[in-house]
mmCIF file of C-alpha atoms and ligand atoms in Angstrom:
data_model
loop_
_atom_site.group_PDB
_atom_site.id
_atom_site.type_symbol
_atom_site.label_atom_id
_atom_site.label_comp_id
_atom_site.label_asym_id
_atom_site.label_seq_id
_atom_site.Cartn_x
_atom_site.Cartn_y
_atom_site.Cartn_z
ATOM 1 C CA MET A 1 55.847 196.890 -3.433
ATOM 2 C CA ALA A 2 52.048 196.483 -3.703
ATOM 3 C CA GLU A 3 50.458 197.898 -6.852
ATOM 4 C CA LEU A 4 47.632 200.367 -7.265
ATOM 5 C CA ALA A 5 44.366 198.382 -7.478
ATOM 6 C CA ALA A 6 42.935 200.882 -9.970
ATOM 7 C CA ASP A 7 40.075 198.716 -11.334
ATOM 8 C CA GLN A 8 38.850 197.904 -7.823
ATOM 9 C CA HIS A 9 38.939 201.597 -6.839
ATOM 10 C CA VAL A 10 36.872 202.517 -9.905
ATOM 11 C CA ARG A 11 34.311 199.820 -9.024
ATOM 12 C CA TYR A 12 34.234 201.001 -5.389
ATOM 13 C CA ILE A 13 33.559 204.624 -6.402
ATOM 14 C CA VAL A 14 30.831 203.720 -8.879
ATOM 15 C CA THR A 15 29.072 201.417 -6.373
ATOM 16 C CA VAL A 16 29.314 203.806 -3.370
ATOM 17 C CA GLU A 17 27.482 206.315 -5.519
ATOM 18 C CA LYS A 18 24.666 203.828 -6.215
ATOM 19 C CA LYS A 19 24.189 202.533 -2.632
ATOM 20 C CA LYS A 20 22.056 205.455 -1.448
ATOM 21 C CA ASP A 21 21.120 203.848 1.900
ATOM 22 C CA SER A 22 24.622 202.589 2.801
ATOM 23 C CA PHE A 23 26.363 203.886 5.952
ATOM 24 C CA GLU A 24 28.831 205.880 3.874
ATOM 25 C CA SER A 25 26.075 207.534 1.820
ATOM 26 C CA LEU A 26 24.163 208.450 4.962
ATOM 27 C CA VAL A 27 27.120 210.050 6.759
ATOM 28 C CA MET A 28 27.976 211.943 3.583
ATOM 29 C CA GLU A 29 24.412 213.115 2.887
ATOM 30 C CA HIS A 30 25.164 216.762 3.865
ATOM 31 C CA ILE A 31 28.440 216.940 1.879
ATOM 32 C CA ARG A 32 27.387 214.935 -1.162
ATOM 33 C CA LEU A 33 28.700 217.572 -3.572
ATOM 34 C CA ASN A 34 32.179 217.331 -1.982
ATOM 35 C CA GLY A 35 31.886 213.550 -2.299
ATOM 36 C CA ALA A 36 31.028 213.926 -5.993
ATOM 37 C CA TYR A 37 34.186 215.994 -6.506
ATOM 38 C CA TRP A 38 36.360 213.435 -4.660
ATOM 39 C CA GLY A 39 34.903 210.424 -6.483
ATOM 40 C CA LEU A 40 34.705 211.916 -9.971
ATOM 41 C CA THR A 41 38.182 213.458 -9.829
ATOM 42 C CA THR A 42 39.544 210.051 -8.807
ATOM 43 C CA LEU A 43 37.780 208.445 -11.766
ATOM 44 C CA ASP A 44 39.297 211.054 -14.084
ATOM 45 C CA LEU A 45 42.781 210.549 -12.600
ATOM 46 C CA LEU A 46 42.375 206.849 -13.372
ATOM 47 C CA HIS A 47 41.153 207.619 -16.941
ATOM 48 C CA LYS A 48 37.645 206.339 -16.130
ATOM 49 C CA LEU A 49 35.445 209.447 -16.014
ATOM 50 C CA HIS A 50 33.293 207.875 -18.742
ATOM 51 C CA ALA A 51 32.142 205.229 -16.196
ATOM 52 C CA VAL A 52 29.444 207.752 -15.149
ATOM 53 C CA ASP A 53 26.715 209.459 -17.174
ATOM 54 C CA ALA A 54 27.956 213.063 -17.583
ATOM 55 C CA ALA A 55 24.487 214.531 -18.322
ATOM 56 C CA GLU A 56 23.032 212.880 -15.200
ATOM 57 C CA VAL A 57 25.851 214.262 -13.015
ATOM 58 C CA VAL A 58 25.520 217.781 -14.445
ATOM 59 C CA ASP A 59 21.721 217.725 -13.879
ATOM 60 C CA TRP A 60 22.224 216.635 -10.271
ATOM 61 C CA ILE A 61 24.900 219.321 -9.678
ATOM 62 C CA MET A 62 22.490 221.961 -10.961
ATOM 63 C CA SER A 63 19.741 220.656 -8.665
ATOM 64 C CA CYS A 64 22.004 221.770 -5.748
ATOM 65 C CA TYR A 65 22.154 225.328 -7.172
ATOM 66 C CA HIS A 66 20.409 228.307 -5.542
ATOM 67 C CA PRO A 67 19.611 230.751 -8.348
ATOM 68 C CA GLU A 68 18.619 233.524 -5.920
ATOM 69 C CA SER A 69 22.063 233.590 -4.197
ATOM 70 C CA GLY A 70 24.289 232.083 -6.896
ATOM 71 C CA GLY A 71 25.753 229.461 -4.509
ATOM 72 C CA PHE A 72 25.534 225.657 -4.273
ATOM 73 C CA GLY A 73 24.427 223.534 -1.332
ATOM 74 C CA GLY A 74 26.030 220.233 -0.294
ATOM 75 C CA ASN A 75 22.958 218.308 -1.508
ATOM 76 C CA VAL A 76 19.531 219.000 -2.976
ATOM 77 C CA GLY A 77 17.632 221.411 -0.668
ATOM 78 C CA HIS A 78 20.689 222.242 1.480
ATOM 79 C CA ASP A 79 21.855 225.824 2.134
ATOM 80 C CA PRO A 80 24.540 227.331 -0.107
ATOM 81 C CA HIS A 81 28.170 227.511 1.067
ATOM 82 C CA VAL A 82 31.480 228.217 -0.697
ATOM 83 C CA LEU A 83 32.702 224.691 0.188
ATOM 84 C CA TYR A 84 30.126 223.166 -2.160
ATOM 85 C CA THR A 85 30.258 225.969 -4.702
ATOM 86 C CA LEU A 86 33.919 225.159 -5.407
ATOM 87 C CA SER A 87 33.130 221.433 -5.683
ATOM 88 C CA ALA A 88 30.314 222.181 -8.154
ATOM 89 C CA VAL A 89 32.608 224.353 -10.284
ATOM 90 C CA GLN A 90 35.402 221.754 -10.148
ATOM 91 C CA VAL A 91 33.083 218.912 -11.241
ATOM 92 C CA LEU A 92 31.721 221.045 -14.086
ATOM 93 C CA CYS A 93 35.351 221.715 -15.110
ATOM 94 C CA LEU A 94 36.011 217.956 -15.215
ATOM 95 C CA PHE A 95 33.141 217.541 -17.692
ATOM 96 C CA ASP A 96 33.957 220.788 -19.562
ATOM 97 C CA ARG A 97 30.425 222.003 -18.774
ATOM 98 C CA LEU A 98 30.929 225.460 -17.212
ATOM 99 C CA ASP A 99 28.484 226.587 -19.938
ATOM 100 C CA VAL A 100 25.537 225.501 -17.729
ATOM 101 C CA LEU A 101 26.440 228.214 -15.179
ATOM 102 C CA ASP A 102 25.400 231.830 -14.920
ATOM 103 C CA ILE A 103 29.088 232.556 -14.330
ATOM 104 C CA ASP A 104 28.676 236.141 -13.132
ATOM 105 C CA LYS A 105 25.948 235.145 -10.685
ATOM 106 C CA VAL A 106 28.119 232.395 -9.140
ATOM 107 C CA ALA A 107 31.170 234.681 -9.093
ATOM 108 C CA ASP A 108 29.140 237.474 -7.431
ATOM 109 C CA TYR A 109 28.027 235.030 -4.723
ATOM 110 C CA VAL A 110 31.655 234.154 -3.936
ATOM 111 C CA ALA A 111 32.953 237.728 -4.245
ATOM 112 C CA GLY A 112 30.124 238.957 -1.986
ATOM 113 C CA LEU A 113 31.566 236.865 0.856
ATOM 114 C CA GLN A 114 34.775 238.928 1.032
ATOM 115 C CA ASN A 115 35.086 240.929 4.267
ATOM 116 C CA GLU A 116 36.578 244.373 4.839
ATOM 117 C CA ASP A 117 39.908 242.876 6.064
ATOM 118 C CA GLY A 118 40.253 240.795 2.879
ATOM 119 C CA SER A 119 39.199 237.486 4.505
ATOM 120 C CA PHE A 120 36.269 235.416 3.247
ATOM 121 C CA SER A 121 33.258 234.035 5.084
ATOM 122 C CA GLY A 122 32.029 230.564 4.123
ATOM 123 C CA ASP A 123 28.396 231.614 3.852
ATOM 124 C CA VAL A 124 25.892 234.172 5.175
ATOM 125 C CA TRP A 125 26.573 233.049 8.773
ATOM 126 C CA GLY A 126 30.026 234.612 8.639
ATOM 127 C CA GLU A 127 32.565 231.990 9.799
ATOM 128 C CA VAL A 128 36.042 233.081 8.619
ATOM 129 C CA ASP A 129 38.824 230.612 7.779
ATOM 130 C CA THR A 130 41.751 230.532 5.320
ATOM 131 C CA ARG A 131 39.994 227.531 3.738
ATOM 132 C CA PHE A 132 37.410 230.002 2.460
ATOM 133 C CA SER A 133 40.094 232.367 1.116
ATOM 134 C CA TYR A 134 41.523 229.513 -0.949
ATOM 135 C CA ILE A 135 38.108 228.364 -2.081
ATOM 136 C CA ALA A 136 37.050 231.851 -3.140
ATOM 137 C CA LEU A 137 40.275 232.491 -5.065
ATOM 138 C CA CYS A 138 40.267 229.056 -6.698
ATOM 139 C CA THR A 139 36.599 229.314 -7.731
ATOM 140 C CA LEU A 140 36.935 232.851 -9.091
ATOM 141 C CA SER A 141 40.115 231.959 -10.950
ATOM 142 C CA LEU A 142 38.501 228.900 -12.597
ATOM 143 C CA LEU A 143 35.622 231.185 -13.632
ATOM 144 C CA HIS A 144 38.044 233.900 -14.890
ATOM 145 C CA ARG A 145 36.477 236.373 -12.438
ATOM 146 C CA LEU A 146 39.293 237.253 -9.983
ATOM 147 C CA HIS A 147 38.803 240.941 -10.815
ATOM 148 C CA LYS A 148 35.542 240.918 -8.818
ATOM 149 C CA ILE A 149 37.383 240.970 -5.476
ATOM 150 C CA ASN A 150 40.024 243.062 -3.768
ATOM 151 C CA MET A 151 42.913 240.712 -4.482
ATOM 152 C CA GLN A 152 45.544 242.699 -2.584
ATOM 153 C CA LYS A 153 43.447 242.537 0.584
ATOM 154 C CA ALA A 154 42.761 238.822 0.022
ATOM 155 C CA VAL A 155 46.514 238.176 -0.212
ATOM 156 C CA ASP A 156 47.276 240.408 2.804
ATOM 157 C CA PHE A 157 44.803 238.437 4.925
ATOM 158 C CA VAL A 158 46.373 235.093 3.971
ATOM 159 C CA VAL A 159 49.849 236.479 4.705
ATOM 160 C CA SER A 160 48.598 237.684 8.117
ATOM 161 C CA CYS A 161 47.923 234.006 8.972
ATOM 162 C CA LYS A 162 51.607 233.080 8.524
ATOM 163 C CA ASN A 163 53.381 231.806 11.640
ATOM 164 C CA LEU A 164 56.973 231.994 12.905
ATOM 165 C CA ASP A 165 57.468 228.307 11.992
ATOM 166 C CA GLY A 166 56.822 229.188 8.321
ATOM 167 C CA GLY A 167 53.376 227.530 8.292
ATOM 168 C CA PHE A 168 49.859 228.969 8.202
ATOM 169 C CA GLY A 169 46.743 228.583 10.316
ATOM 170 C CA ALA A 170 42.997 229.071 9.883
ATOM 171 C CA MET A 171 43.181 232.700 11.031
ATOM 172 C CA PRO A 172 45.818 235.122 12.380
ATOM 173 C CA GLY A 173 47.595 233.388 15.279
ATOM 174 C CA GLY A 174 46.032 229.986 14.459
ATOM 175 C CA GLU A 175 48.235 226.875 14.784
ATOM 176 C CA SER A 176 50.074 225.746 11.638
ATOM 177 C CA HIS A 177 48.297 222.766 10.096
ATOM 178 C CA ALA A 178 49.071 221.058 6.780
ATOM 179 C CA GLY A 179 45.469 221.462 5.529
ATOM 180 C CA GLN A 180 45.497 225.207 6.149
ATOM 181 C CA ILE A 181 48.998 225.429 4.684
ATOM 182 C CA PHE A 182 47.703 223.913 1.429
ATOM 183 C CA CYS A 183 44.935 226.536 1.410
ATOM 184 C CA CYS A 184 47.289 229.460 2.026
ATOM 185 C CA VAL A 185 50.031 228.290 -0.340
ATOM 186 C CA GLY A 186 47.357 227.497 -2.974
ATOM 187 C CA ALA A 187 45.797 230.954 -2.515
ATOM 188 C CA LEU A 188 49.217 232.611 -2.888
ATOM 189 C CA ALA A 189 50.060 230.441 -5.925
ATOM 190 C CA ILE A 190 46.774 231.318 -7.661
ATOM 191 C CA THR A 191 47.341 235.036 -7.074
ATOM 192 C CA GLY A 192 51.038 234.947 -8.077
ATOM 193 C CA SER A 193 52.128 235.860 -4.545
ATOM 194 C CA LEU A 194 54.384 232.969 -3.513
ATOM 195 C CA HIS A 195 57.190 235.452 -2.742
ATOM 196 C CA HIS A 196 55.541 235.934 0.678
ATOM 197 C CA ILE A 197 56.690 232.426 1.649
ATOM 198 C CA ASP A 198 60.035 231.474 3.204
ATOM 199 C CA ARG A 199 60.369 228.306 1.110
ATOM 200 C CA ASP A 200 63.172 226.693 3.129
ATOM 201 C CA LEU A 201 61.477 227.310 6.484
ATOM 202 C CA LEU A 202 58.066 226.065 5.314
ATOM 203 C CA GLY A 203 59.640 223.223 3.304
ATOM 204 C CA TRP A 204 61.435 222.016 6.437
ATOM 205 C CA TRP A 205 58.219 222.120 8.527
ATOM 206 C CA LEU A 206 56.366 220.216 5.787
ATOM 207 C CA CYS A 207 58.996 217.529 5.207
ATOM 208 C CA GLU A 208 59.115 216.912 8.971
ATOM 209 C CA ARG A 209 55.536 215.654 8.565
ATOM 210 C CA GLN A 210 56.903 212.333 7.234
ATOM 211 C CA CYS A 211 56.560 209.701 9.992
ATOM 212 C CA LYS A 212 58.579 206.521 10.536
ATOM 213 C CA ASP A 213 55.877 204.490 8.738
ATOM 214 C CA GLY A 214 56.443 206.632 5.609
ATOM 215 C CA GLY A 215 53.052 208.379 5.821
ATOM 216 C CA LEU A 216 52.578 212.095 6.445
ATOM 217 C CA ASN A 217 50.820 213.757 9.385
ATOM 218 C CA GLY A 218 49.142 217.172 9.510
ATOM 219 C CA ARG A 219 51.099 218.643 12.439
ATOM 220 C CA PRO A 220 53.704 217.553 15.025
ATOM 221 C CA GLU A 221 52.985 214.542 17.282
ATOM 222 C CA LYS A 222 50.010 213.337 15.203
ATOM 223 C CA LEU A 223 49.523 210.049 13.393
ATOM 224 C CA ALA A 224 50.076 209.766 9.644
ATOM 225 C CA ASP A 225 46.951 209.907 7.490
ATOM 226 C CA VAL A 226 46.691 209.309 3.736
ATOM 227 C CA CYS A 227 44.918 212.644 3.165
ATOM 228 C CA TYR A 228 48.062 214.565 4.147
ATOM 229 C CA SER A 229 49.803 212.979 1.159
ATOM 230 C CA TRP A 230 47.832 215.588 -0.792
ATOM 231 C CA TRP A 231 47.888 218.561 1.591
ATOM 232 C CA VAL A 232 51.647 218.267 2.236
ATOM 233 C CA LEU A 233 52.926 217.149 -1.185
ATOM 234 C CA SER A 234 50.922 219.730 -3.136
ATOM 235 C CA SER A 235 52.285 222.478 -0.858
ATOM 236 C CA LEU A 236 55.854 221.186 -1.242
ATOM 237 C CA ILE A 237 55.470 221.122 -5.027
ATOM 238 C CA MET A 238 54.170 224.696 -5.095
ATOM 239 C CA ILE A 239 57.248 225.890 -3.149
ATOM 240 C CA ASP A 240 59.585 223.589 -5.084
ATOM 241 C CA ARG A 241 60.741 221.439 -2.136
ATOM 242 C CA VAL A 242 59.025 218.102 -2.888
ATOM 243 C CA HIS A 243 62.406 216.354 -3.247
ATOM 244 C CA TRP A 244 62.745 216.655 0.564
ATOM 245 C CA ILE A 245 60.217 213.796 0.992
ATOM 246 C CA ASP A 246 61.023 210.085 0.719
ATOM 247 C CA LYS A 247 58.596 209.329 -2.111
ATOM 248 C CA GLU A 248 59.174 205.581 -2.110
ATOM 249 C CA LYS A 249 58.230 205.226 1.574
ATOM 250 C CA LEU A 250 55.162 207.424 1.116
ATOM 251 C CA THR A 251 54.052 205.485 -1.975
ATOM 252 C CA LYS A 252 54.331 202.241 0.030
ATOM 253 C CA PHE A 253 52.297 203.740 2.898
ATOM 254 C CA ILE A 254 49.470 204.795 0.556
ATOM 255 C CA LEU A 255 49.416 201.462 -1.289
ATOM 256 C CA ASN A 256 49.265 199.614 2.067
ATOM 257 C CA CYS A 257 46.057 201.512 2.892
ATOM 258 C CA GLN A 258 44.188 199.988 -0.060
ATOM 259 C CA ASP A 259 41.435 197.415 0.164
ATOM 260 C CA LYS A 260 42.733 195.373 -2.728
ATOM 261 C CA GLU A 261 39.642 193.193 -2.946
ATOM 262 C CA THR A 262 36.683 195.548 -2.803
ATOM 263 C CA GLY A 263 38.562 198.774 -3.590
ATOM 264 C CA GLY A 264 38.961 202.069 -1.766
ATOM 265 C CA ILE A 265 41.746 203.561 0.377
ATOM 266 C CA SER A 266 41.663 204.241 4.145
ATOM 267 C CA ASP A 267 43.387 206.859 6.343
ATOM 268 C CA ARG A 268 45.957 204.311 7.572
ATOM 269 C CA PRO A 269 46.613 200.583 7.090
ATOM 270 C CA ASP A 270 43.792 198.176 8.109
ATOM 271 C CA ASN A 271 41.163 200.885 8.674
ATOM 272 C CA ALA A 272 37.845 201.127 6.801
ATOM 273 C CA VAL A 273 38.051 202.760 3.378
ATOM 274 C CA ASP A 274 36.102 205.861 2.352
ATOM 275 C CA ILE A 275 35.769 208.066 -0.707
ATOM 276 C CA TYR A 276 37.703 211.015 0.825
ATOM 277 C CA HIS A 277 40.837 208.952 1.497
ATOM 278 C CA THR A 278 40.474 207.112 -1.803
ATOM 279 C CA TYR A 279 40.660 210.469 -3.583
ATOM 280 C CA PHE A 280 43.549 211.867 -1.541
ATOM 281 C CA GLY A 281 45.493 208.588 -1.824
ATOM 282 C CA VAL A 282 45.219 208.512 -5.619
ATOM 283 C CA ALA A 283 45.866 212.282 -5.791
ATOM 284 C CA GLY A 284 49.012 211.838 -3.666
ATOM 285 C CA LEU A 285 50.215 209.095 -6.007
ATOM 286 C CA SER A 286 49.509 211.410 -8.939
ATOM 287 C CA LEU A 287 51.746 214.091 -7.400
ATOM 288 C CA MET A 288 54.482 211.436 -7.131
ATOM 289 C CA GLU A 289 54.014 210.582 -10.836
ATOM 290 C CA TYR A 290 52.727 207.058 -10.191
ATOM 291 C CA PRO A 291 52.376 205.217 -13.534
ATOM 292 C CA GLY A 292 48.874 205.144 -15.047
ATOM 293 C CA VAL A 293 47.579 208.051 -12.934
ATOM 294 C CA LYS A 294 47.020 211.419 -14.652
ATOM 295 C CA PRO A 295 49.160 214.318 -13.381
ATOM 296 C CA MET A 296 47.402 216.858 -11.158
ATOM 297 C CA ASP A 297 47.707 220.586 -10.741
ATOM 298 C CA PRO A 298 48.785 221.185 -7.111
ATOM 299 C CA ALA A 299 47.016 224.563 -6.752
ATOM 300 C CA TYR A 300 43.653 223.879 -8.427
ATOM 301 C CA ALA A 301 43.361 220.235 -7.247
ATOM 302 C CA LEU A 302 42.213 219.103 -10.673
ATOM 303 C CA PRO A 303 43.868 216.972 -13.369
ATOM 304 C CA LEU A 304 46.434 219.034 -15.280
ATOM 305 C CA ASP A 305 44.713 218.504 -18.650
ATOM 306 C CA VAL A 306 41.496 219.975 -17.177
ATOM 307 C CA VAL A 307 43.353 223.031 -15.838
ATOM 308 C CA ASN A 308 45.169 223.493 -19.163
ATOM 309 C CA ARG A 309 41.831 223.337 -20.995
ATOM 310 C CA ILE A 310 40.495 226.130 -18.770
ATOM 311 C CA PHE A 311 43.452 228.482 -18.942
ATOM 312 C CA LEU A 312 45.004 227.626 -22.285
ATOM 313 C CA ARG A 313 41.958 226.117 -24.065
ATOM 314 C CA LYS A 314 44.134 223.228 -25.224
HETATM 315 C C1 GRG B 1 39.852 221.408 -3.478
HETATM 316 C C2 GRG B 1 41.414 219.841 -2.307
HETATM 317 C C3 GRG B 1 40.446 220.952 -2.223
HETATM 318 C C4 GRG B 1 40.165 221.525 -1.017
HETATM 319 C C5 GRG B 1 39.202 222.603 -0.781
HETATM 320 C C6 GRG B 1 38.116 222.361 2.224
HETATM 321 C C7 GRG B 1 39.454 222.739 1.719
HETATM 322 C C8 GRG B 1 39.587 223.458 0.419
HETATM 323 C C9 GRG B 1 40.565 222.471 2.422
HETATM 324 C C10 GRG B 1 40.591 221.781 3.735
HETATM 325 C C11 GRG B 1 41.961 221.839 4.300
HETATM 326 C C12 GRG B 1 42.046 221.161 5.628
HETATM 327 C C13 GRG B 1 41.848 221.989 6.835
HETATM 328 C C14 GRG B 1 42.338 219.839 5.679
HETATM 329 C C15 GRG B 1 42.517 219.064 6.883
HETATM 330 C C16 GRG B 1 41.423 218.070 7.067
HETATM 331 C C17 GRG B 1 41.648 217.220 8.288
HETATM 332 C C18 GRG B 1 42.077 215.830 8.110
HETATM 333 C C19 GRG B 1 41.444 217.722 9.499
HETATM 334 C C20 GRG B 1 41.617 216.922 10.687
HETATM 335 O O1 GRG B 1 42.225 217.723 11.659
HETATM 336 P P1 GRG B 1 42.447 217.064 13.081
HETATM 337 O O2 GRG B 1 43.058 218.063 13.965
HETATM 338 O O3 GRG B 1 43.386 215.890 12.662
HETATM 339 O O4 GRG B 1 41.176 216.435 13.539
HETATM 340 P P2 GRG B 1 44.885 215.599 12.909
HETATM 341 O O5 GRG B 1 45.330 214.874 11.680
HETATM 342 O O6 GRG B 1 45.615 216.923 13.098
HETATM 343 O O7 GRG B 1 44.890 214.734 14.104
#
């Protein structure tokens, strides 16, 4: 079996960050804070977070902050949204620098996006999606501020998005999709509400995502994509059914998506690499306990030592 080209991936991540006028940097301009979370978490998983200047990263993160609302934008001068607020909080967790935040202000921004039915909007424009429920719960939990929302209603909304096949969609009646399933299972895990899940039914739907090539897809009849290694495996771990996947075949699929010369991982073999798939490939390997990669927490999507530091201060 091919091996993880860890050094090349580290070099790829550090150079993508520096090439500000490259194609990848340009297409990621509006989601740069998400990109920072993907790249920096990968570095940490590979024990190389020190390859970047922590103070410089923290300064840049704070330049995306909107003190009047308490939220973060995807880049400097961009409007705030919960998607980027979670990434900002996660990156600050990696560097153990939550001290730079006005925690109550950020938590109030997120809590203020909860709607009457328990759902969350992504920003002031009001789009509702179970992604935002997960993001709100994850952010507030990392900030120790879950008490600022109506948690029962938040859980009830997520449960109302459960389908007859055991999966979850973006809203009530929405098609089951592995990405949304991660969000709903993660939200229920964070709130201690996993008893709402039929583990065997959902586990079966999730393990059926493994394709002949060993990779995982996001829903029936779709092609495998490295990113589902994370969305599907993390969900299976949270419901204790990860042994229903052929880990060896999936590991091979991910390793075959690497550019072993210049680093990076793509969605499927022979495609162009990008930072998103590099992160989800390494994160998937982490969930399968690949040697040399730090273990990850499946609900918070951060290295386990970072999550332990936050909740246990160890
Ligand atoms: C902290 C890890 C982490 C996540 C934050 C943003 C978010 C919360 C979760 C996103 C979950 C999600 C919906 C993931 C799916 C992304 C994806 C590859 C969508 C593509 O969907 P289609 O329909 O592709 O274009 P398929 O694979 O179905 O053909």
